[in-house]
mmCIF file of C-alpha atoms in Angstrom:
data_model
loop_
_atom_site.group_PDB
_atom_site.id
_atom_site.type_symbol
_atom_site.label_atom_id
_atom_site.label_comp_id
_atom_site.label_asym_id
_atom_site.label_seq_id
_atom_site.Cartn_x
_atom_site.Cartn_y
_atom_site.Cartn_z
ATOM 1 C CA GLU A 1158 -16.540 16.909 1.873
ATOM 2 C CA ILE A 1159 -14.134 15.270 -0.548
ATOM 3 C CA VAL A 1160 -14.113 11.470 -0.525
ATOM 4 C CA LEU A 1161 -11.125 9.484 -1.777
ATOM 5 C CA THR A 1162 -11.873 6.036 -3.212
ATOM 6 C CA GLN A 1163 -8.991 3.625 -3.723
ATOM 7 C CA SER A 1164 -9.060 0.620 -6.008
ATOM 8 C CA PRO A 1165 -8.637 -2.223 -5.937
ATOM 9 C CA ALA A 1166 -9.093 -2.998 -2.251
ATOM 10 C CA THR A 1167 -6.618 -5.863 -2.598
ATOM 11 C CA LEU A 1168 -4.044 -6.437 -5.310
ATOM 12 C CA SER A 1169 -2.306 -9.809 -5.592
ATOM 13 C CA LEU A 1170 0.929 -9.767 -7.580
ATOM 14 C CA SER A 1171 4.306 -11.479 -7.695
ATOM 15 C CA PRO A 1172 7.736 -9.939 -7.148
ATOM 16 C CA GLY A 1173 9.018 -8.381 -10.355
ATOM 17 C CA GLU A 1174 5.542 -7.503 -11.603
ATOM 18 C CA ARG A 1175 4.207 -3.986 -12.106
ATOM 19 C CA ALA A 1176 1.639 -2.639 -9.655
ATOM 20 C CA THR A 1177 -0.890 0.051 -10.495
ATOM 21 C CA LEU A 1178 -2.961 1.505 -7.654
ATOM 22 C CA SER A 1179 -5.766 4.006 -8.195
ATOM 23 C CA CYS A 1180 -7.154 6.843 -6.089
ATOM 24 C CA ARG A 1181 -10.225 8.762 -7.235
ATOM 25 C CA ALA A 1182 -11.468 11.968 -5.586
ATOM 26 C CA SER A 1183 -15.145 12.930 -5.464
ATOM 27 C CA GLN A 1184 -14.176 16.415 -6.646
ATOM 28 C CA SER A 1185 -11.013 18.037 -7.902
ATOM 29 C CA VAL A 1186 -8.100 18.240 -5.454
ATOM 30 C CA SER A 1187 -5.759 19.864 -7.964
ATOM 31 C CA SER A 1188 -2.364 18.174 -7.400
ATOM 32 C CA TYR A 1189 -2.468 18.153 -3.594
ATOM 33 C CA LEU A 1190 -2.381 14.388 -3.300
ATOM 34 C CA ALA A 1191 0.044 12.207 -1.351
ATOM 35 C CA TRP A 1192 0.664 8.465 -1.125
ATOM 36 C CA TYR A 1193 1.823 6.520 1.936
ATOM 37 C CA GLN A 1194 3.034 2.991 2.531
ATOM 38 C CA GLN A 1195 2.271 1.180 5.774
ATOM 39 C CA LYS A 1196 3.662 -2.155 6.886
ATOM 40 C CA PRO A 1197 2.187 -4.157 9.796
ATOM 41 C CA GLY A 1198 3.051 -2.658 13.160
ATOM 42 C CA GLN A 1199 4.710 0.382 11.625
ATOM 43 C CA ALA A 1200 3.784 4.002 11.110
ATOM 44 C CA PRO A 1201 2.903 5.139 7.592
ATOM 45 C CA ARG A 1202 5.759 6.386 5.401
ATOM 46 C CA LEU A 1203 5.407 9.191 2.874
ATOM 47 C CA LEU A 1204 6.136 7.979 -0.667
ATOM 48 C CA ILE A 1205 4.768 10.602 -3.053
ATOM 49 C CA TYR A 1206 3.626 14.187 -2.547
ATOM 50 C CA ASP A 1207 1.934 16.714 -4.837
ATOM 51 C CA ALA A 1208 0.785 13.759 -6.950
ATOM 52 C CA SER A 1209 4.107 12.991 -8.612
ATOM 53 C CA ASN A 1210 7.074 13.971 -6.438
ATOM 54 C CA ARG A 1211 8.989 11.226 -4.667
ATOM 55 C CA ALA A 1212 9.772 11.878 -1.024
ATOM 56 C CA THR A 1213 13.322 11.777 0.239
ATOM 57 C CA GLY A 1214 14.888 8.325 0.046
ATOM 58 C CA ILE A 1215 12.051 6.703 -1.911
ATOM 59 C CA PRO A 1216 13.287 4.369 -4.672
ATOM 60 C CA ALA A 1217 12.761 5.330 -8.298
ATOM 61 C CA ARG A 1218 10.522 2.292 -8.895
ATOM 62 C CA PHE A 1219 7.759 4.260 -7.138
ATOM 63 C CA SER A 1220 6.036 6.888 -9.251
ATOM 64 C CA GLY A 1221 2.871 8.925 -9.023
ATOM 65 C CA SER A 1222 0.732 10.575 -11.653
ATOM 66 C CA GLY A 1223 -2.583 12.316 -12.156
ATOM 67 C CA SER A 1224 -4.363 15.544 -11.358
ATOM 68 C CA GLY A 1225 -7.864 16.744 -10.672
ATOM 69 C CA THR A 1226 -9.802 13.656 -9.581
ATOM 70 C CA ASP A 1227 -7.822 10.653 -10.849
ATOM 71 C CA PHE A 1228 -4.460 9.611 -9.470
ATOM 72 C CA THR A 1229 -2.217 6.569 -9.842
ATOM 73 C CA LEU A 1230 0.636 5.096 -7.846
ATOM 74 C CA THR A 1231 2.829 2.796 -9.916
ATOM 75 C CA ILE A 1232 5.499 0.428 -8.656
ATOM 76 C CA SER A 1233 7.462 -0.551 -11.732
ATOM 77 C CA SER A 1234 8.926 -3.847 -10.522
ATOM 78 C CA LEU A 1235 7.811 -5.183 -7.161
ATOM 79 C CA GLU A 1236 10.407 -5.988 -4.520
ATOM 80 C CA PRO A 1237 9.547 -8.287 -1.577
ATOM 81 C CA GLU A 1238 9.566 -5.305 0.792
ATOM 82 C CA ASP A 1239 6.884 -3.483 -1.245
ATOM 83 C CA PHE A 1240 4.050 -5.722 -0.089
ATOM 84 C CA ALA A 1241 2.118 -3.507 2.290
ATOM 85 C CA VAL A 1242 -0.959 -1.295 2.514
ATOM 86 C CA TYR A 1243 -0.996 1.936 0.510
ATOM 87 C CA TYR A 1244 -3.071 5.026 1.286
ATOM 88 C CA CYS A 1245 -3.747 8.181 -0.680
ATOM 89 C CA GLN A 1246 -4.417 11.455 1.151
ATOM 90 C CA GLN A 1247 -5.571 14.922 0.205
ATOM 91 C CA ARG A 1248 -5.894 18.327 1.815
ATOM 92 C CA SER A 1249 -9.369 19.835 1.925
ATOM 93 C CA ASN A 1250 -9.999 23.581 1.969
ATOM 94 C CA TRP A 1251 -13.592 23.113 3.124
ATOM 95 C CA PRO A 1252 -14.216 21.695 5.534
ATOM 96 C CA PRO A 1253 -10.578 22.345 6.434
ATOM 97 C CA GLY A 1254 -8.572 19.242 7.134
ATOM 98 C CA TYR A 1255 -7.281 16.102 5.517
ATOM 99 C CA THR A 1256 -8.808 12.937 4.110
ATOM 100 C CA PHE A 1257 -7.372 9.483 3.509
ATOM 101 C CA GLY A 1258 -8.523 6.827 1.109
ATOM 102 C CA GLN A 1259 -9.539 3.484 2.591
ATOM 103 C CA GLY A 1260 -6.313 1.819 1.474
ATOM 104 C CA THR A 1261 -5.161 -0.810 -1.017
ATOM 105 C CA LYS A 1262 -3.529 -3.952 0.326
ATOM 106 C CA LEU A 1263 -0.762 -5.176 -1.964
ATOM 107 C CA GLU A 1264 -0.217 -8.859 -1.251
ATOM 108 C CA ILE A 1265 2.069 -11.544 -2.584
ATOM 109 C CA LYS A 1266 0.429 -13.854 -5.108
ATOM 110 C CA GLU B 451 17.392 13.095 12.459
ATOM 111 C CA VAL B 452 13.736 13.952 12.830
ATOM 112 C CA GLN B 453 12.103 12.081 15.700
ATOM 113 C CA LEU B 454 8.540 12.133 16.991
ATOM 114 C CA VAL B 455 7.785 10.132 20.116
ATOM 115 C CA GLU B 456 4.223 9.769 21.373
ATOM 116 C CA SER B 457 3.271 8.865 24.919
ATOM 117 C CA GLY B 458 0.271 8.877 27.223
ATOM 118 C CA GLY B 459 -1.832 6.113 25.731
ATOM 119 C CA GLY B 460 -3.501 3.439 27.797
ATOM 120 C CA LEU B 461 -6.768 1.903 28.920
ATOM 121 C CA VAL B 462 -9.555 4.297 29.910
ATOM 122 C CA GLN B 463 -13.228 3.814 30.647
ATOM 123 C CA PRO B 464 -15.945 5.262 28.410
ATOM 124 C CA GLY B 465 -16.538 8.880 29.355
ATOM 125 C CA GLY B 466 -13.026 9.228 30.688
ATOM 126 C CA SER B 467 -10.154 11.490 29.686
ATOM 127 C CA LEU B 468 -6.602 11.038 28.503
ATOM 128 C CA ARG B 469 -3.810 13.392 27.433
ATOM 129 C CA LEU B 470 -1.409 12.350 24.710
ATOM 130 C CA SER B 471 1.989 13.935 24.215
ATOM 131 C CA CYS B 472 4.384 13.980 21.277
ATOM 132 C CA ALA B 473 8.018 14.938 21.857
ATOM 133 C CA ALA B 474 9.756 16.310 18.787
ATOM 134 C CA SER B 475 13.461 16.511 18.044
ATOM 135 C CA GLY B 476 15.847 16.882 15.128
ATOM 136 C CA PHE B 477 14.097 19.872 13.539
ATOM 137 C CA THR B 478 12.897 23.374 14.396
ATOM 138 C CA PHE B 479 9.563 22.397 15.950
ATOM 139 C CA SER B 480 8.282 25.964 16.146
ATOM 140 C CA SER B 481 8.453 26.289 12.352
ATOM 141 C CA TYR B 482 6.109 23.422 11.527
ATOM 142 C CA SER B 483 2.405 22.722 11.756
ATOM 143 C CA MET B 484 1.551 19.398 13.329
ATOM 144 C CA ASN B 485 -1.239 16.851 13.220
ATOM 145 C CA TRP B 486 -2.742 13.908 15.053
ATOM 146 C CA VAL B 487 -3.831 10.929 12.950
ATOM 147 C CA ARG B 488 -5.406 7.769 14.340
ATOM 148 C CA GLN B 489 -5.938 4.195 13.213
ATOM 149 C CA ALA B 490 -8.512 1.898 14.773
ATOM 150 C CA PRO B 491 -7.468 -1.760 15.042
ATOM 151 C CA GLY B 492 -7.465 -3.337 11.587
ATOM 152 C CA LYS B 493 -8.807 -0.156 9.974
ATOM 153 C CA GLY B 494 -7.500 2.688 7.846
ATOM 154 C CA LEU B 495 -6.040 6.059 8.718
ATOM 155 C CA GLU B 496 -8.202 8.898 10.031
ATOM 156 C CA TRP B 497 -6.990 12.471 10.399
ATOM 157 C CA VAL B 498 -7.934 13.876 13.826
ATOM 158 C CA SER B 499 -6.588 17.405 14.284
ATOM 159 C CA TYR B 500 -4.221 20.087 12.955
ATOM 160 C CA ILE B 501 -2.405 22.941 14.670
ATOM 161 C CA SER B 502 -0.356 25.622 12.953
ATOM 162 C CA SER B 503 3.173 26.496 14.038
ATOM 163 C CA SER B 504 2.035 29.416 16.200
ATOM 164 C CA SER B 505 -1.189 27.724 17.393
ATOM 165 C CA SER B 506 -3.194 30.436 15.609
ATOM 166 C CA THR B 507 -5.055 27.947 13.397
ATOM 167 C CA ILE B 508 -6.619 24.732 14.661
ATOM 168 C CA TYR B 509 -8.858 22.237 12.901
ATOM 169 C CA TYR B 510 -10.640 19.090 14.060
ATOM 170 C CA ALA B 511 -12.355 16.193 12.395
ATOM 171 C CA ASP B 512 -16.109 16.225 12.988
ATOM 172 C CA SER B 513 -15.801 12.931 14.871
ATOM 173 C CA VAL B 514 -13.797 14.568 17.699
ATOM 174 C CA LYS B 515 -14.928 18.197 17.585
ATOM 175 C CA GLY B 516 -15.978 19.446 21.020
ATOM 176 C CA ARG B 517 -14.319 16.513 22.801
ATOM 177 C CA PHE B 518 -10.634 16.725 21.828
ATOM 178 C CA THR B 519 -8.278 19.703 22.162
ATOM 179 C CA ILE B 520 -4.963 20.002 20.361
ATOM 180 C CA SER B 521 -2.216 22.230 21.731
ATOM 181 C CA ARG B 522 1.532 22.694 21.588
ATOM 182 C CA ASP B 523 4.392 24.124 23.607
ATOM 183 C CA ASN B 524 7.117 25.325 21.261
ATOM 184 C CA ALA B 525 9.492 25.979 24.165
ATOM 185 C CA LYS B 526 9.246 22.296 25.083
ATOM 186 C CA ASN B 527 9.125 20.990 21.487
ATOM 187 C CA SER B 528 5.935 19.171 22.371
ATOM 188 C CA LEU B 529 2.511 18.530 20.879
ATOM 189 C CA TYR B 530 -0.515 17.471 22.912
ATOM 190 C CA LEU B 531 -3.963 16.007 22.463
ATOM 191 C CA GLN B 532 -6.411 16.310 25.342
ATOM 192 C CA MET B 533 -9.154 13.735 24.853
ATOM 193 C CA ASN B 534 -12.348 14.031 26.899
ATOM 194 C CA SER B 535 -15.658 12.154 26.862
ATOM 195 C CA LEU B 536 -13.940 9.166 25.304
ATOM 196 C CA ARG B 537 -15.991 6.575 23.456
ATOM 197 C CA ALA B 538 -15.323 2.994 22.416
ATOM 198 C CA GLU B 539 -14.960 4.178 18.831
ATOM 199 C CA ASP B 540 -11.995 6.356 19.860
ATOM 200 C CA THR B 541 -9.971 3.179 20.421
ATOM 201 C CA ALA B 542 -7.008 3.456 18.073
ATOM 202 C CA VAL B 543 -3.310 3.975 17.687
ATOM 203 C CA TYR B 544 -2.712 7.723 17.711
ATOM 204 C CA TYR B 545 0.143 9.101 15.634
ATOM 205 C CA CYS B 546 1.600 12.578 15.640
ATOM 206 C CA ALA B 547 2.760 13.682 12.211
ATOM 207 C CA ARG B 548 4.696 16.675 10.947
ATOM 208 C CA ASP B 549 2.878 18.784 8.402
ATOM 209 C CA GLU B 550 4.760 19.906 5.327
ATOM 210 C CA ASN B 551 3.337 22.734 3.200
ATOM 211 C CA SER B 552 -0.155 22.100 4.570
ATOM 212 C CA SER B 553 -0.486 19.234 2.121
ATOM 213 C CA MET B 554 1.233 16.129 3.487
ATOM 214 C CA PHE B 555 2.692 14.389 6.520
ATOM 215 C CA ASP B 556 6.395 13.860 6.002
ATOM 216 C CA TYR B 557 7.372 12.398 9.383
ATOM 217 C CA TRP B 558 5.372 10.219 11.767
ATOM 218 C CA GLY B 559 5.860 8.976 15.287
ATOM 219 C CA GLN B 560 5.581 5.290 16.182
ATOM 220 C CA GLY B 561 2.126 5.779 17.703
ATOM 221 C CA THR B 562 0.534 5.270 21.099
ATOM 222 C CA LEU B 563 -2.435 2.956 21.688
ATOM 223 C CA VAL B 564 -5.579 4.278 23.321
ATOM 224 C CA THR B 565 -8.146 1.690 24.396
ATOM 225 C CA VAL B 566 -11.561 2.832 25.583
ATOM 226 C CA SER B 567 -13.309 0.006 27.369
ATOM 227 C CA SER B 568 -15.071 -0.806 30.603
#
């Protein structure tokens, strides 16, 4: 079973700063990796799919990179509405299903 | 506009059963695979189950295998999750999510809370 490990668990930054979030897979997941944003009391929202493609309506300040086992979500210049919890997710062929990372909380410094 | 609306959550005793529903609109439901994802209070996301567009392929997380059953009715644009033998650790908000390309969840419902407690 593939395990996704996100780091750091908490990231404290100020608006306008650059955020770099990491997701590491225990074995290669090719490029089948997605990122989600979740705000309190809301459902998750898809940000990035296939490691580097922005979902519909997602601002250009969000970008994804990586392949194999190491992936990064970058927010180039933080807006107040970006402070939230971020999850990575991958599809597993065996056992069949999906796995999420444990999340990174991006908080205002 | 794509909409997913879950219902059926509530308080149930350990060992009890509950059936969740997800009503879909704004897209051709019969063309998409669907999933259930849950989130325990204050915890992260956990994938629960997957069903293909024609119901021919179904997967479950080990944590619910043998207790939960996913199904769908394409004529009614609805997704279901039958939950039996419920445990305290099944307490969570349950989301239905549309599956895109068998790799990601592009639309989510608002969730329905299931509380398992005596």
